[in-house]
Coordinates of C-alpha atoms in Angstrom, one line a residue:
M156 CA 12.1 -106.1 -142.7
V157 CA 13.7 -102.6 -142.8
V158 CA 11.1 -100.0 -143.5
L159 CA 12.1 -96.6 -144.8
S160 CA 9.8 -94.0 -143.4
Q161 CA 9.7 -90.3 -142.7
P162 CA 10.3 -89.9 -139.0
P163 CA 8.5 -87.5 -136.7
A164 CA 9.7 -83.9 -136.6
L165 CA 13.2 -83.6 -135.1
E166 CA 12.7 -80.4 -133.0
H167 CA 12.0 -82.4 -129.8
C168 CA 15.0 -84.8 -130.1
S169 CA 17.0 -83.0 -127.5
L170 CA 14.2 -83.6 -125.1
I171 CA 13.8 -87.3 -125.7
K172 CA 15.5 -89.5 -123.2
T173 CA 17.8 -92.5 -124.0
C174 CA 18.7 -95.7 -122.1
K175 CA 20.9 -98.7 -122.6
P176 CA 19.4 -101.9 -124.0
T177 CA 18.3 -104.5 -121.4
C178 CA 18.5 -108.3 -121.4
V179 CA 15.8 -110.3 -123.2
F180 CA 13.4 -111.8 -120.6
T181 CA 12.4 -115.4 -121.4
G182 CA 10.1 -115.8 -118.4
I183 CA 7.1 -114.0 -119.9
P184 CA 4.0 -116.3 -119.2
V185 CA 2.7 -117.8 -122.5
I186 CA -0.9 -118.8 -122.3
D187 CA -3.0 -120.8 -124.8
L188 CA -6.5 -119.3 -124.7
R189 CA -7.9 -122.8 -125.4
D190 CA -6.0 -124.5 -122.6
P191 CA -8.4 -125.9 -120.0
E192 CA -6.1 -124.3 -117.3
A193 CA -6.2 -120.9 -119.0
K194 CA -8.3 -119.3 -116.2
T195 CA -5.8 -120.3 -113.6
L196 CA -2.8 -119.4 -115.6
I197 CA -4.1 -116.0 -116.5
V198 CA -4.8 -115.1 -112.9
K199 CA -1.3 -116.3 -111.9
A200 CA 0.3 -114.3 -114.6
C201 CA -1.6 -111.1 -113.7
E202 CA -0.7 -111.5 -110.1
E203 CA 3.0 -112.0 -110.7
Y204 CA 3.6 -109.8 -113.7
G205 CA 0.4 -108.0 -114.7
F206 CA 1.3 -109.2 -118.2
F207 CA 1.3 -112.3 -120.4
K208 CA 1.5 -113.4 -124.0
L209 CA -1.7 -114.9 -125.5
T210 CA -1.6 -117.6 -128.2
N211 CA -4.3 -119.5 -130.0
H212 CA -6.5 -116.4 -129.7
G213 CA -8.7 -116.8 -132.8
V214 CA -8.0 -113.4 -134.4
P215 CA -7.2 -114.0 -138.1
M216 CA -3.6 -113.2 -139.0
E217 CA -5.0 -111.5 -142.1
F218 CA -6.7 -108.8 -139.9
M219 CA -3.3 -108.1 -138.3
T220 CA -1.2 -107.9 -141.4
R221 CA -3.7 -105.9 -143.4
L222 CA -4.0 -103.3 -140.7
E223 CA -0.2 -103.1 -140.3
A224 CA 0.2 -102.5 -144.0
E225 CA -2.5 -99.8 -143.9
A226 CA -0.8 -98.2 -140.9
L227 CA 2.6 -98.1 -142.6
S228 CA 1.1 -96.7 -145.8
F229 CA -0.4 -93.9 -143.7
F230 CA 2.7 -93.2 -141.6
N231 CA 4.9 -93.1 -144.7
L232 CA 2.9 -90.3 -146.2
P233 CA 4.5 -86.8 -146.4
Q234 CA 4.4 -85.1 -143.0
S235 CA 2.1 -82.4 -144.4
D236 CA -0.5 -85.0 -145.4
K237 CA -0.3 -86.7 -142.0
D238 CA -0.7 -83.3 -140.2
K239 CA -4.1 -82.9 -141.9
A240 CA -5.3 -85.9 -139.8
T241 CA -4.4 -84.1 -136.5
P242 CA -8.1 -83.3 -135.8
F243 CA -8.9 -87.0 -136.1
G244 CA -6.3 -88.4 -133.7
Y245 CA -2.9 -88.1 -135.4
G246 CA 0.1 -86.9 -133.3
S247 CA 3.8 -87.1 -133.1
N248 CA 6.5 -86.6 -130.5
K249 CA 4.3 -85.1 -127.8
I250 CA 2.6 -87.6 -125.5
G251 CA -0.1 -85.8 -123.6
P252 CA -0.2 -82.2 -122.5
N253 CA 2.3 -82.2 -119.7
G254 CA 5.7 -82.1 -121.5
D255 CA 6.3 -85.8 -122.1
V256 CA 7.9 -86.5 -125.5
G257 CA 9.0 -89.7 -127.3
W258 CA 10.3 -90.9 -130.7
V259 CA 6.8 -91.9 -131.8
E260 CA 3.9 -90.9 -134.1
Y261 CA 0.5 -92.3 -133.6
L262 CA -3.2 -92.4 -134.4
L263 CA -5.6 -92.5 -131.4
V264 CA -9.3 -93.0 -131.8
N265 CA -12.3 -93.9 -129.6
T266 CA -13.8 -97.3 -130.4
N267 CA -17.3 -96.2 -129.7
P268 CA -19.1 -96.4 -133.1
Q269 CA -20.8 -93.0 -132.5
L270 CA -17.4 -91.3 -131.8
T271 CA -15.0 -93.1 -134.1
S272 CA -13.4 -90.7 -136.6
L273 CA -11.3 -93.2 -138.6
K274 CA -13.5 -93.0 -141.6
T275 CA -12.6 -89.3 -142.0
L276 CA -8.9 -89.7 -141.3
S277 CA -7.7 -90.1 -144.8
E278 CA -8.7 -91.6 -148.1
N279 CA -5.4 -93.5 -148.0
F280 CA -6.4 -95.2 -144.7
C281 CA -8.7 -98.2 -145.3
S282 CA -11.4 -98.0 -142.6
Y283 CA -12.6 -101.6 -143.0
A284 CA -9.2 -102.8 -142.1
V285 CA -9.4 -101.0 -138.8
N286 CA -13.0 -101.9 -138.1
D287 CA -12.4 -105.6 -138.7
Y288 CA -9.4 -105.6 -136.4
I289 CA -11.1 -103.6 -133.6
L290 CA -14.2 -105.8 -133.6
A291 CA -12.1 -109.0 -133.4
V292 CA -9.9 -107.6 -130.7
K293 CA -12.9 -106.3 -128.7
R294 CA -14.4 -109.8 -128.8
L295 CA -11.1 -111.2 -127.6
A296 CA -11.0 -108.7 -124.7
F297 CA -14.5 -109.8 -123.6
E298 CA -13.4 -113.4 -123.6
V299 CA -10.2 -112.8 -121.8
V300 CA -11.8 -110.9 -118.9
E301 CA -14.5 -113.5 -118.6
I302 CA -12.0 -116.3 -118.4
M303 CA -10.1 -114.2 -115.9
A304 CA -13.3 -113.8 -113.9
D305 CA -13.7 -117.6 -113.9
G306 CA -10.2 -117.9 -112.5
L307 CA -11.0 -115.3 -109.8
E308 CA -14.3 -117.1 -109.0
I309 CA -16.2 -113.9 -109.7
E310 CA -20.0 -114.3 -110.2
P311 CA -21.5 -113.4 -112.5
R312 CA -18.6 -113.9 -114.9
N313 CA -19.5 -110.8 -116.9
V314 CA -18.8 -108.3 -114.0
L315 CA -15.7 -107.1 -116.0
S316 CA -16.8 -107.7 -119.6
R317 CA -20.1 -105.8 -119.2
L318 CA -18.1 -102.7 -118.6
L319 CA -16.3 -103.2 -121.9
R320 CA -19.4 -104.2 -123.8
D321 CA -21.4 -101.2 -122.5
E322 CA -22.3 -98.8 -125.4
K323 CA -20.8 -96.0 -123.3
S324 CA -17.6 -97.8 -122.7
D325 CA -14.7 -95.4 -122.8
S326 CA -12.4 -97.7 -124.8
C327 CA -9.9 -96.6 -127.4
F328 CA -7.6 -97.9 -130.0
R329 CA -4.0 -96.7 -130.7
L330 CA -1.6 -97.2 -133.6
N331 CA 2.0 -96.4 -132.7
H332 CA 4.8 -96.0 -135.2
Y333 CA 8.4 -95.9 -133.9
P334 CA 10.7 -94.9 -136.9
P335 CA 14.3 -96.0 -136.8
C336 CA 16.8 -93.3 -136.0
P337 CA 20.3 -94.7 -136.6
Q338 CA 22.0 -91.3 -136.9
L339 CA 20.9 -90.1 -133.4
Q340 CA 21.5 -93.4 -131.7
A341 CA 24.9 -93.8 -133.1
L342 CA 26.0 -90.6 -131.2
S343 CA 25.3 -92.1 -127.8
G344 CA 25.3 -95.9 -128.3
R345 CA 22.0 -95.9 -126.6
N346 CA 18.3 -96.3 -127.6
L347 CA 15.9 -93.5 -127.9
I348 CA 12.9 -93.9 -125.8
G349 CA 9.9 -94.1 -128.1
F350 CA 7.3 -94.1 -125.3
G351 CA 8.3 -93.5 -121.7
E352 CA 7.5 -95.7 -118.7
H353 CA 3.9 -95.7 -117.6
T354 CA 1.0 -97.9 -116.6
D355 CA -2.2 -98.1 -118.6
P356 CA -5.1 -96.5 -116.6
Q357 CA -7.9 -98.7 -118.2
I358 CA -9.0 -102.2 -117.2
I359 CA -7.1 -104.2 -119.8
S360 CA -4.8 -103.5 -122.8
I361 CA -4.4 -105.9 -125.8
L362 CA -1.3 -105.2 -127.8
R363 CA 0.0 -106.6 -131.1
S364 CA 3.2 -105.5 -132.8
N365 CA 5.3 -106.4 -135.8
N366 CA 8.5 -108.4 -135.2
T367 CA 10.6 -105.4 -134.2
S368 CA 11.7 -105.5 -130.6
G369 CA 11.4 -102.5 -128.2
L370 CA 8.7 -103.3 -125.6
Q371 CA 10.1 -103.5 -122.0
I372 CA 8.3 -104.3 -118.7
C373 CA 9.4 -103.6 -115.2
L374 CA 9.5 -106.6 -112.9
R375 CA 8.6 -106.5 -109.2
D376 CA 12.3 -106.0 -108.3
R377 CA 12.3 -102.9 -110.5
T378 CA 14.4 -104.5 -113.1
W379 CA 13.6 -103.6 -116.7
V380 CA 13.6 -106.4 -119.2
S381 CA 12.9 -106.7 -122.9
V382 CA 9.9 -108.6 -124.2
P383 CA 10.7 -110.8 -127.3
P384 CA 8.4 -109.7 -130.1
D385 CA 5.9 -112.1 -131.6
Q386 CA 3.7 -110.8 -134.5
T387 CA 1.4 -113.8 -134.3
S388 CA 0.4 -113.3 -130.7
F389 CA -1.1 -110.7 -128.4
F390 CA 0.4 -109.3 -125.2
I391 CA -2.2 -108.6 -122.4
S392 CA -1.6 -105.9 -119.7
V393 CA -3.5 -105.3 -116.5
G394 CA -4.5 -101.7 -116.2
D395 CA -4.8 -99.5 -113.1
A396 CA -8.6 -99.8 -112.9
L397 CA -8.3 -103.6 -112.7
Q398 CA -5.7 -103.3 -110.0
V399 CA -8.2 -101.3 -108.0
M400 CA -11.1 -103.6 -108.7
S401 CA -9.0 -106.6 -107.6
N402 CA -7.9 -104.6 -104.5
G403 CA -4.2 -105.0 -105.6
R404 CA -4.3 -108.7 -106.2
L405 CA -3.8 -108.1 -109.9
R406 CA -1.2 -105.5 -110.7
S407 CA -0.9 -103.0 -113.5
V408 CA 2.4 -103.4 -115.3
R409 CA 4.8 -100.5 -115.8
H410 CA 6.2 -100.6 -119.3
R411 CA 8.0 -98.5 -122.0
V412 CA 9.1 -98.8 -125.6
L413 CA 12.6 -98.2 -127.0
T414 CA 13.3 -97.5 -130.6
D415 CA 15.3 -99.8 -132.9
S416 CA 18.2 -98.3 -134.7
M417 CA 17.4 -99.9 -138.1
Q418 CA 13.8 -101.2 -138.1
S419 CA 10.5 -99.5 -137.7
R420 CA 8.2 -100.8 -135.0
V421 CA 4.4 -100.7 -135.4
S422 CA 2.1 -101.6 -132.5
M423 CA -1.7 -101.7 -132.3
I424 CA -3.3 -101.4 -128.8
Y425 CA -6.8 -101.8 -127.7
F426 CA -7.5 -100.2 -124.3
G427 CA -10.6 -101.5 -122.7
G428 CA -12.1 -98.9 -120.4
P429 CA -15.4 -98.6 -118.5
P430 CA -18.1 -95.9 -119.0
M431 CA -17.1 -92.5 -117.7
S432 CA -19.6 -92.6 -114.8
E433 CA -18.6 -96.1 -113.6
K434 CA -17.4 -96.2 -110.0
I435 CA -14.1 -98.0 -109.7
V436 CA -13.9 -99.8 -106.4
A437 CA -12.7 -103.1 -105.1
L438 CA -15.1 -105.9 -105.8
P439 CA -16.5 -107.3 -102.6
C440 CA -16.3 -110.9 -103.9
L441 CA -12.5 -110.6 -104.1
M442 CA -12.0 -109.4 -100.6
A443 CA -11.6 -111.6 -97.6
K444 CA -13.8 -111.1 -94.5
G445 CA -12.7 -108.0 -92.7
E446 CA -10.4 -106.9 -95.5
E447 CA -10.5 -103.2 -96.3
S448 CA -10.2 -101.6 -99.7
L449 CA -6.7 -100.2 -100.4
Y450 CA -8.2 -97.4 -102.5
K451 CA -10.9 -94.8 -102.1
E452 CA -13.8 -95.0 -104.5
F453 CA -13.7 -92.9 -107.6
T454 CA -15.3 -92.7 -111.0
W455 CA -13.5 -93.6 -114.2
W456 CA -13.9 -89.9 -115.3
E457 CA -12.2 -88.8 -112.2
Y458 CA -9.3 -91.1 -112.7
K459 CA -9.0 -90.5 -116.4
T460 CA -8.9 -86.7 -115.7
C461 CA -6.1 -87.3 -113.1
A462 CA -4.1 -89.4 -115.6
Y463 CA -4.5 -86.7 -118.3
N464 CA -3.2 -84.0 -116.0
S465 CA -0.3 -86.1 -114.7
R466 CA 3.2 -86.8 -116.2
L467 CA 3.4 -90.0 -118.1
G468 CA 5.5 -91.9 -115.5
A469 CA 3.6 -90.6 -112.4
N470 CA 2.2 -93.1 -109.9
R471 CA -1.3 -92.0 -110.4
L472 CA -2.9 -94.7 -108.2
G473 CA -0.8 -93.4 -105.3
L474 CA -3.1 -90.4 -105.1
F475 CA -6.1 -92.7 -104.5
E476 CA -4.5 -95.0 -101.9
K477 CA -6.3 -94.8 -98.6
T478 CA -3.1 -94.8 -96.6
A479 CA -1.7 -91.9 -98.7
N480 CA -4.9 -89.9 -98.2
A481 CA -4.9 -90.6 -94.5
S482 CA -1.5 -89.0 -94.1
L483 CA -2.5 -85.8 -95.9

């Protein structure tokens, strides 16, 4: 479906990078959440790719389509109306405070009920559509990390999920809108980068998008490949915090988003993070006898601060590797 929308302001276009389209990767692990072998398959996928597609997840399709419709209604508002929502999480072009830009506009909110500001965003944005979706996806996140814990033979199985369930959990939700820009892309024959390459700093990310392509992941051999879209499924990503907690066994996946020349892409991402004061350290039950932690201990607040003060594509975990610190 071609969606006509008002794109983000154009003043940053000269700063937005482009790249050539890549091949579609058909090897993305696809896991049925109700498969008896799901726990084993999830761990294997997270070890090899840090990423997998989840089907039979139990989140009603109605929740997804309703939120997508509400998001498009908001993003299609006049720019002056959207700018009024800036204090409540709206932004465009700029990604963070360190000079990163992309062909994207977004809404970013904390999922803590005490901090959520969606209800004040706009009378045009239906808060119950967001709340229904977030509650369903949070429950899915709890279930996924508990099944993952079973596969890793972690006891108790709520070691990871308790961090997401905590009332002080620093989790957030993001709606990204990537408008088409055929005029600019026709000049170069390349795709504008909507969101530059990065890893997610949290524990786990759960993404759902419409059927417009654009998501790419970086494989172990540093090859970039395109992920086929599927609006009925979720894509699960390992975050940096989980890489540390598994002592590198599960790897956070580097990814980016390219824009489509004709179609709008809408993605919805839940980022499951721990409380600010939580110490992020390798779990002893995942370490062999005599094995040492690859990373020094830090709190989520310390790592989040580091991420906020870094460029988007920086190797943030490198600053916390013990070998790197030993050589300083």
